[in-house]
Coordinates of C-alpha atoms in Angstrom, one line a residue:
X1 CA 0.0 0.0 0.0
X2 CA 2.0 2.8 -1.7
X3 CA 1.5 6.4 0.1
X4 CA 0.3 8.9 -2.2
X5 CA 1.1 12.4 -0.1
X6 CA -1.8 14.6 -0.5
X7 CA -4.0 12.4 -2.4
X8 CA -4.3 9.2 -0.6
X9 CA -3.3 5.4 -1.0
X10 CA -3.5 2.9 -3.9
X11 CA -7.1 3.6 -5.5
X12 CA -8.0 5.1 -2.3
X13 CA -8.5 9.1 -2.8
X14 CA -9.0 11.5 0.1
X15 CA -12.3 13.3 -1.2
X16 CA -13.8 9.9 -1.9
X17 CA -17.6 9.5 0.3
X18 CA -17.8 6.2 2.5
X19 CA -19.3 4.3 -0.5
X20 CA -16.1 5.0 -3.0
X21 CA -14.5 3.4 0.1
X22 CA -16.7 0.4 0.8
X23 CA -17.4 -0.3 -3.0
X24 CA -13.4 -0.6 -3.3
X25 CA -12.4 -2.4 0.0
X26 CA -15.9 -4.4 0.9
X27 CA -17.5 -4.0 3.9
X28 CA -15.6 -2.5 6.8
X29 CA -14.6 -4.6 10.0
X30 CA -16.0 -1.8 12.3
X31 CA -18.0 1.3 11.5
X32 CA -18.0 4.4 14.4
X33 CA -18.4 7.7 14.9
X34 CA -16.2 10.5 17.3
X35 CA -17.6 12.8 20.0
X36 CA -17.3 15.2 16.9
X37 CA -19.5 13.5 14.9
X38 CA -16.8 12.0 12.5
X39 CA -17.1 8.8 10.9
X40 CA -14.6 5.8 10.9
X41 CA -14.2 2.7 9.0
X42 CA -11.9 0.5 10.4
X43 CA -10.4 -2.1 8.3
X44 CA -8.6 -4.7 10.5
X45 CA -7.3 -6.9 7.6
X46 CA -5.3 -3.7 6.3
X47 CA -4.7 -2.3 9.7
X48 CA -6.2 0.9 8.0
X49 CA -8.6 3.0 10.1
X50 CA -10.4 6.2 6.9
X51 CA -11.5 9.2 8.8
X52 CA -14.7 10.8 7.3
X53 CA -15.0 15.0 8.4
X54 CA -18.5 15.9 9.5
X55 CA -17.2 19.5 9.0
X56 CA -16.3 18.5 5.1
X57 CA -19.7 16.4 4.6
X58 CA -18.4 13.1 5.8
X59 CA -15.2 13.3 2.7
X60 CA -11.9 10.8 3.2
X61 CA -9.4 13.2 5.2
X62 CA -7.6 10.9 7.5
X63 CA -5.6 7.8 6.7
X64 CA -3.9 5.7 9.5
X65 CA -2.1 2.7 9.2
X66 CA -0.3 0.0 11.5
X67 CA -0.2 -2.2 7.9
X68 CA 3.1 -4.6 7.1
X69 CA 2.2 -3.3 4.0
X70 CA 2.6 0.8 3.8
X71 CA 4.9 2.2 2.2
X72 CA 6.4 5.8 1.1
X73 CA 8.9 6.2 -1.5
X74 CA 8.9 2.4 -2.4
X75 CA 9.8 1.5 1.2
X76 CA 8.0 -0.5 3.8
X77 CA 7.6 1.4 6.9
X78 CA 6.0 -0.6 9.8
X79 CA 9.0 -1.6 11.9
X80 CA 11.8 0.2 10.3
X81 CA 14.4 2.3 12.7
X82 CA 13.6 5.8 13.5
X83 CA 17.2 6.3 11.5
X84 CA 15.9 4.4 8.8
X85 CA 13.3 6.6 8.4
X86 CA 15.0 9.9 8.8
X87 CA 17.5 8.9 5.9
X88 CA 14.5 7.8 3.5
X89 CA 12.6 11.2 4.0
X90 CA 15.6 13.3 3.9
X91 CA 16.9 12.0 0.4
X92 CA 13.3 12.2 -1.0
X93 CA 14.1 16.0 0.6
X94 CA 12.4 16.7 3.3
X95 CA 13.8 17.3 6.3
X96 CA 12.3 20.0 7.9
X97 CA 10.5 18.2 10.8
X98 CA 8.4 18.5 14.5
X99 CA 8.5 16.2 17.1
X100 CA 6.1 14.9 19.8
X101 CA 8.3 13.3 22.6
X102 CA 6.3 10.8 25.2
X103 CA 7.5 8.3 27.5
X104 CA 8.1 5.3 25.3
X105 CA 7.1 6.5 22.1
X106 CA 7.8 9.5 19.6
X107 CA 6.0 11.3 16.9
X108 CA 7.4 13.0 13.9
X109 CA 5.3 15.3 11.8
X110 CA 6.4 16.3 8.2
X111 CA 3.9 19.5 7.6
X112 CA 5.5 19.4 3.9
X113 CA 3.9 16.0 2.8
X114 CA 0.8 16.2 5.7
X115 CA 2.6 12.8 7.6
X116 CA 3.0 11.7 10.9
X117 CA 4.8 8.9 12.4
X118 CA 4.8 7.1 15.2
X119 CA 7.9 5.3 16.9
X120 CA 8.0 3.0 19.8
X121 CA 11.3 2.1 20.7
X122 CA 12.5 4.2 18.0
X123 CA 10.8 1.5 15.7
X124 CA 7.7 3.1 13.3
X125 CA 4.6 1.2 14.8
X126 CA 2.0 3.5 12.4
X127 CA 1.6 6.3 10.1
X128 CA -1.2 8.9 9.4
X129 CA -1.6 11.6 6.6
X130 CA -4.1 13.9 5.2
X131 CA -4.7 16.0 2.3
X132 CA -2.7 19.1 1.5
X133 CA -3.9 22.2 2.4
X134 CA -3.5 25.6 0.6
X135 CA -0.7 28.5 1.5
X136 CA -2.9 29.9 4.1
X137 CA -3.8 26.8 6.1
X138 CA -7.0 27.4 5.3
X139 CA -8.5 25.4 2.8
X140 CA -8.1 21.8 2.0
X141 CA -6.7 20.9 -1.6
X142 CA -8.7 18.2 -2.0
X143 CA -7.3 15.3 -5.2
X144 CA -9.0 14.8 -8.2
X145 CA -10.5 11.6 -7.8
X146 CA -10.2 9.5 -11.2
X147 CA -14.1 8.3 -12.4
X148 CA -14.0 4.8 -12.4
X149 CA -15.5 2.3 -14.8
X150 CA -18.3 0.0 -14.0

């Protein structure tokens, strides 16, 4: 599952409503909503979790994912080295990062590409990202989504 920044994952489009999702992955393994009235689909055979904003009419603007299988630049993520990491974003060029220090566990945020990642024992247990936003901050730059054929 190939990382698309700013436009989502595989055939999987931030934009997309919950039925682009379903009709492309089935039926979800869970199906909740927030104290904000946002919508989830959890997807435990992909270790994906798709966040749905109320405040954007319930559009795909949250990815996050514990899979084996996500990757950015090519390169499997879950379990690689915190120094692993740092080296693959910094000679795809970006380097300019913010950091979230807890006990155990660290997160990195990459505002240039909309990513965070989490470490545990400076190993990357998950990854989350989100559509691009314009120069302002203030509106979202949502992807063309590709029509599909039935």
């Amino acid at each position: 599952m190939e990382v698309e920044f700013g436009i989502g994952m595989n055939s999987i489009y931030f934009g997309m409503l919950e039925a682009d999702v379903i009709e492309i992955l089935g039926n979800p393994t869970k199906k909740y909503f927030d104290d904000n009235e946002d919508m989830y689909l959890v997807y435990y055979d992909i270790c994906t979790k798709f966040r749905f904003d109320k405040d954007d009419d319930y559009k795909l603007f949250h990815i996050d994912s514990s899979s084996d299988d996500i990757s950015i630049f090519g390169k499997k993520l879950l379990r690689a080295s915190k120094e692993d990491v740092l080296r693959l974003l910094d000679s795809n060029g970006y380097s300019d990062f913010e950091w979230e220090d807890y006990d155990y566990f660290d997160v990195l945020y990459c505002e240039d590409i909309s990513l965070w990642i989490t470490f545990e024992y400076d190993r990357t247990t998950g990854i989350e990202f989100f559509p691009f936003y314009d120069k302002d901050g203030d509106t979202v730059l949502w992807p063309k989504i590709p029509q599909r054929s039935n």
